[in-house]
């Protein structure tokens, strides 16, 4: 089994979002990529593992969070705007997530 670090782009939707990761992926960190201002997460993954759907949410300070929180990955400040964001992983069955592969509302 080989392990690599992959980057995944998240969307500024403020709603739960499906992210497809190899089973067993471990989130290393998240942040704002300065060249593009994309919010990204980095994960240790086995690229040969079966893909699973996990649900993440970028919540702003003061925003209500619906659903069951599995884990909180931290807080970042968007330098240009000063907006504070928090990355949460939610229990998929507890929310109706946005799917960036099939829903183009936020593209």
mmCIF file with all atom_site columns, N, CA and C in Angstrom, residues 7-12 17 29-42 58 76-80 85 106-107:
data_model
loop_
_atom_site.group_PDB
_atom_site.id
_atom_site.type_symbol
_atom_site.label_atom_id
_atom_site.label_alt_id
_atom_site.label_comp_id
_atom_site.label_asym_id
_atom_site.label_entity_id
_atom_site.label_seq_id
_atom_site.pdbx_PDB_ins_code
_atom_site.Cartn_x
_atom_site.Cartn_y
_atom_site.Cartn_z
_atom_site.occupancy
_atom_site.B_iso_or_equiv
_atom_site.pdbx_formal_charge
_atom_site.auth_seq_id
_atom_site.auth_comp_id
_atom_site.auth_asym_id
_atom_site.auth_atom_id
_atom_site.pdbx_PDB_model_num
ATOM 1  N N  . UNK A 1 7   ? -4.321  16.984 -2.756  1.00 0.00 ? 7   UNK A N  1
ATOM 2  C CA . UNK A 1 7   ? -5.029  18.235 -2.457  1.00 0.00 ? 7   UNK A CA 1
ATOM 3  C C  . UNK A 1 7   ? -6.428  18.165 -3.053  1.00 0.00 ? 7   UNK A C  1
ATOM 4  N N  . UNK A 1 8   ? -7.413  18.664 -2.298  1.00 0.00 ? 8   UNK A N  1
ATOM 5  C CA . UNK A 1 8   ? -8.806  18.695 -2.740  1.00 0.00 ? 8   UNK A CA 1
ATOM 6  C C  . UNK A 1 8   ? -9.335  20.115 -2.556  1.00 0.00 ? 8   UNK A C  1
ATOM 7  N N  . UNK A 1 9   ? -9.964  20.657 -3.598  1.00 0.00 ? 9   UNK A N  1
ATOM 8  C CA . UNK A 1 9   ? -10.518 22.017 -3.533  1.00 0.00 ? 9   UNK A CA 1
ATOM 9  C C  . UNK A 1 9   ? -11.914 21.967 -2.940  1.00 0.00 ? 9   UNK A C  1
ATOM 10 N N  . UNK A 1 10  ? -12.164 22.874 -1.990  1.00 0.00 ? 10  UNK A N  1
ATOM 11 C CA . UNK A 1 10  ? -13.489 23.013 -1.387  1.00 0.00 ? 10  UNK A CA 1
ATOM 12 C C  . UNK A 1 10  ? -14.153 24.253 -1.980  1.00 0.00 ? 10  UNK A C  1
ATOM 13 N N  . UNK A 1 11  ? -15.454 24.360 -1.802  1.00 0.00 ? 11  UNK A N  1
ATOM 14 C CA . UNK A 1 11  ? -16.212 25.482 -2.357  1.00 0.00 ? 11  UNK A CA 1
ATOM 15 C C  . UNK A 1 11  ? -16.690 26.407 -1.239  1.00 0.00 ? 11  UNK A C  1
ATOM 16 N N  . UNK A 1 12  ? -16.769 27.706 -1.524  1.00 0.00 ? 12  UNK A N  1
ATOM 17 C CA . UNK A 1 12  ? -17.254 28.701 -0.562  1.00 0.00 ? 12  UNK A CA 1
ATOM 18 C C  . UNK A 1 12  ? -18.781 28.681 -0.520  1.00 0.00 ? 12  UNK A C  1
ATOM 19 N N  . UNK A 1 17  ? -20.848 19.854 1.937   1.00 0.00 ? 17  UNK A N  1
ATOM 20 C CA . UNK A 1 17  ? -20.384 19.511 0.589   1.00 0.00 ? 17  UNK A CA 1
ATOM 21 C C  . UNK A 1 17  ? -19.802 18.100 0.568   1.00 0.00 ? 17  UNK A C  1
ATOM 22 N N  . UNK A 1 29  ? -4.370  18.899 6.756   1.00 0.00 ? 29  UNK A N  1
ATOM 23 C CA . UNK A 1 29  ? -4.574  20.312 7.053   1.00 0.00 ? 29  UNK A CA 1
ATOM 24 C C  . UNK A 1 29  ? -5.520  20.894 6.009   1.00 0.00 ? 29  UNK A C  1
ATOM 25 N N  . UNK A 1 30  ? -5.944  22.129 6.241   1.00 0.00 ? 30  UNK A N  1
ATOM 26 C CA . UNK A 1 30  ? -6.673  22.862 5.211   1.00 0.00 ? 30  UNK A CA 1
ATOM 27 C C  . UNK A 1 30  ? -6.196  24.295 5.253   1.00 0.00 ? 30  UNK A C  1
ATOM 28 N N  . UNK A 1 31  ? -6.410  25.008 4.149   1.00 0.00 ? 31  UNK A N  1
ATOM 29 C CA . UNK A 1 31  ? -5.966  26.382 4.112   1.00 0.00 ? 31  UNK A CA 1
ATOM 30 C C  . UNK A 1 31  ? -6.396  27.069 2.832   1.00 0.00 ? 31  UNK A C  1
ATOM 31 N N  . UNK A 1 32  ? -5.907  28.277 2.665   1.00 0.00 ? 32  UNK A N  1
ATOM 32 C CA . UNK A 1 32  ? -6.217  29.062 1.478   1.00 0.00 ? 32  UNK A CA 1
ATOM 33 C C  . UNK A 1 32  ? -4.974  29.057 0.599   1.00 0.00 ? 32  UNK A C  1
ATOM 34 N N  . UNK A 1 33  ? -5.113  28.591 -0.629  1.00 0.00 ? 33  UNK A N  1
ATOM 35 C CA . UNK A 1 33  ? -4.002  28.594 -1.572  1.00 0.00 ? 33  UNK A CA 1
ATOM 36 C C  . UNK A 1 33  ? -3.838  30.017 -2.082  1.00 0.00 ? 33  UNK A C  1
ATOM 37 N N  . UNK A 1 34  ? -2.728  30.646 -1.761  1.00 0.00 ? 34  UNK A N  1
ATOM 38 C CA . UNK A 1 34  ? -2.573  32.075 -2.037  1.00 0.00 ? 34  UNK A CA 1
ATOM 39 C C  . UNK A 1 34  ? -2.611  32.429 -3.510  1.00 0.00 ? 34  UNK A C  1
ATOM 40 N N  . UNK A 1 35  ? -2.143  31.554 -4.383  1.00 0.00 ? 35  UNK A N  1
ATOM 41 C CA . UNK A 1 35  ? -2.116  31.891 -5.813  1.00 0.00 ? 35  UNK A CA 1
ATOM 42 C C  . UNK A 1 35  ? -3.502  31.944 -6.431  1.00 0.00 ? 35  UNK A C  1
ATOM 43 N N  . UNK A 1 36  ? -4.437  31.178 -5.901  1.00 0.00 ? 36  UNK A N  1
ATOM 44 C CA . UNK A 1 36  ? -5.786  31.107 -6.483  1.00 0.00 ? 36  UNK A CA 1
ATOM 45 C C  . UNK A 1 36  ? -6.887  31.543 -5.522  1.00 0.00 ? 36  UNK A C  1
ATOM 46 N N  . UNK A 1 37  ? -6.558  31.665 -4.247  1.00 0.00 ? 37  UNK A N  1
ATOM 47 C CA . UNK A 1 37  ? -7.513  31.926 -3.170  1.00 0.00 ? 37  UNK A CA 1
ATOM 48 C C  . UNK A 1 37  ? -8.521  30.801 -2.996  1.00 0.00 ? 37  UNK A C  1
ATOM 49 N N  . UNK A 1 38  ? -8.243  29.626 -3.557  1.00 0.00 ? 38  UNK A N  1
ATOM 50 C CA . UNK A 1 38  ? -9.076  28.452 -3.311  1.00 0.00 ? 38  UNK A CA 1
ATOM 51 C C  . UNK A 1 38  ? -8.878  27.979 -1.884  1.00 0.00 ? 38  UNK A C  1
ATOM 52 N N  . UNK A 1 39  ? -9.947  27.474 -1.296  1.00 0.00 ? 39  UNK A N  1
ATOM 53 C CA . UNK A 1 39  ? -9.813  26.790 -0.018  1.00 0.00 ? 39  UNK A CA 1
ATOM 54 C C  . UNK A 1 39  ? -9.582  25.323 -0.342  1.00 0.00 ? 39  UNK A C  1
ATOM 55 N N  . UNK A 1 40  ? -8.524  24.773 0.229   1.00 0.00 ? 40  UNK A N  1
ATOM 56 C CA . UNK A 1 40  ? -8.145  23.401 -0.090  1.00 0.00 ? 40  UNK A CA 1
ATOM 57 C C  . UNK A 1 40  ? -7.919  22.610 1.193   1.00 0.00 ? 40  UNK A C  1
ATOM 58 N N  . UNK A 1 41  ? -8.066  21.290 1.061   1.00 0.00 ? 41  UNK A N  1
ATOM 59 C CA . UNK A 1 41  ? -7.633  20.423 2.142   1.00 0.00 ? 41  UNK A CA 1
ATOM 60 C C  . UNK A 1 41  ? -6.639  19.440 1.570   1.00 0.00 ? 41  UNK A C  1
ATOM 61 N N  . UNK A 1 42  ? -5.701  19.045 2.407   1.00 0.00 ? 42  UNK A N  1
ATOM 62 C CA . UNK A 1 42  ? -4.705  18.060 2.022   1.00 0.00 ? 42  UNK A CA 1
ATOM 63 C C  . UNK A 1 42  ? -4.954  16.819 2.855   1.00 0.00 ? 42  UNK A C  1
ATOM 64 N N  . UNK A 1 58  ? -17.534 24.301 5.260   1.00 0.00 ? 58  UNK A N  1
ATOM 65 C CA . UNK A 1 58  ? -16.806 25.510 5.641   1.00 0.00 ? 58  UNK A CA 1
ATOM 66 C C  . UNK A 1 58  ? -17.816 26.435 6.312   1.00 0.00 ? 58  UNK A C  1
ATOM 67 N N  . UNK A 1 76  ? -9.208  29.132 9.939   1.00 0.00 ? 76  UNK A N  1
ATOM 68 C CA . UNK A 1 76  ? -8.295  29.927 9.119   1.00 0.00 ? 76  UNK A CA 1
ATOM 69 C C  . UNK A 1 76  ? -8.922  31.293 8.874   1.00 0.00 ? 76  UNK A C  1
ATOM 70 N N  . UNK A 1 77  ? -8.063  32.277 8.595   1.00 0.00 ? 77  UNK A N  1
ATOM 71 C CA . UNK A 1 77  ? -8.524  33.623 8.247   1.00 0.00 ? 77  UNK A CA 1
ATOM 72 C C  . UNK A 1 77  ? -8.145  33.889 6.798   1.00 0.00 ? 77  UNK A C  1
ATOM 73 N N  . UNK A 1 78  ? -9.135  34.302 5.999   1.00 0.00 ? 78  UNK A N  1
ATOM 74 C CA . UNK A 1 78  ? -8.879  34.663 4.603   1.00 0.00 ? 78  UNK A CA 1
ATOM 75 C C  . UNK A 1 78  ? -8.244  36.048 4.620   1.00 0.00 ? 78  UNK A C  1
ATOM 76 N N  . UNK A 1 79  ? -6.981  36.127 4.199   1.00 0.00 ? 79  UNK A N  1
ATOM 77 C CA . UNK A 1 79  ? -6.188  37.350 4.350   1.00 0.00 ? 79  UNK A CA 1
ATOM 78 C C  . UNK A 1 79  ? -6.823  38.577 3.703   1.00 0.00 ? 79  UNK A C  1
ATOM 79 N N  . UNK A 1 80  ? -7.300  38.448 2.469   1.00 0.00 ? 80  UNK A N  1
ATOM 80 C CA . UNK A 1 80  ? -7.814  39.628 1.741   1.00 0.00 ? 80  UNK A CA 1
ATOM 81 C C  . UNK A 1 80  ? -9.104  40.177 2.337   1.00 0.00 ? 80  UNK A C  1
ATOM 82 N N  . UNK A 1 85  ? -12.982 31.220 8.717   1.00 0.00 ? 85  UNK A N  1
ATOM 83 C CA . UNK A 1 85  ? -13.680 29.995 8.316   1.00 0.00 ? 85  UNK A CA 1
ATOM 84 C C  . UNK A 1 85  ? -13.206 28.831 9.178   1.00 0.00 ? 85  UNK A C  1
ATOM 85 N N  . UNK A 1 106 ? -23.006 26.458 -7.603  1.00 0.00 ? 106 UNK A N  1
ATOM 86 C CA . UNK A 1 106 ? -21.916 27.235 -7.040  1.00 0.00 ? 106 UNK A CA 1
ATOM 87 C C  . UNK A 1 106 ? -20.695 27.307 -7.926  1.00 0.00 ? 106 UNK A C  1
ATOM 88 N N  . UNK A 1 107 ? -20.842 26.985 -9.216  1.00 0.00 ? 107 UNK A N  1
ATOM 89 C CA . UNK A 1 107 ? -19.695 27.032 -10.135 1.00 0.00 ? 107 UNK A CA 1
ATOM 90 C C  . UNK A 1 107 ? -19.523 28.407 -10.724 1.00 0.00 ? 107 UNK A C  1
#
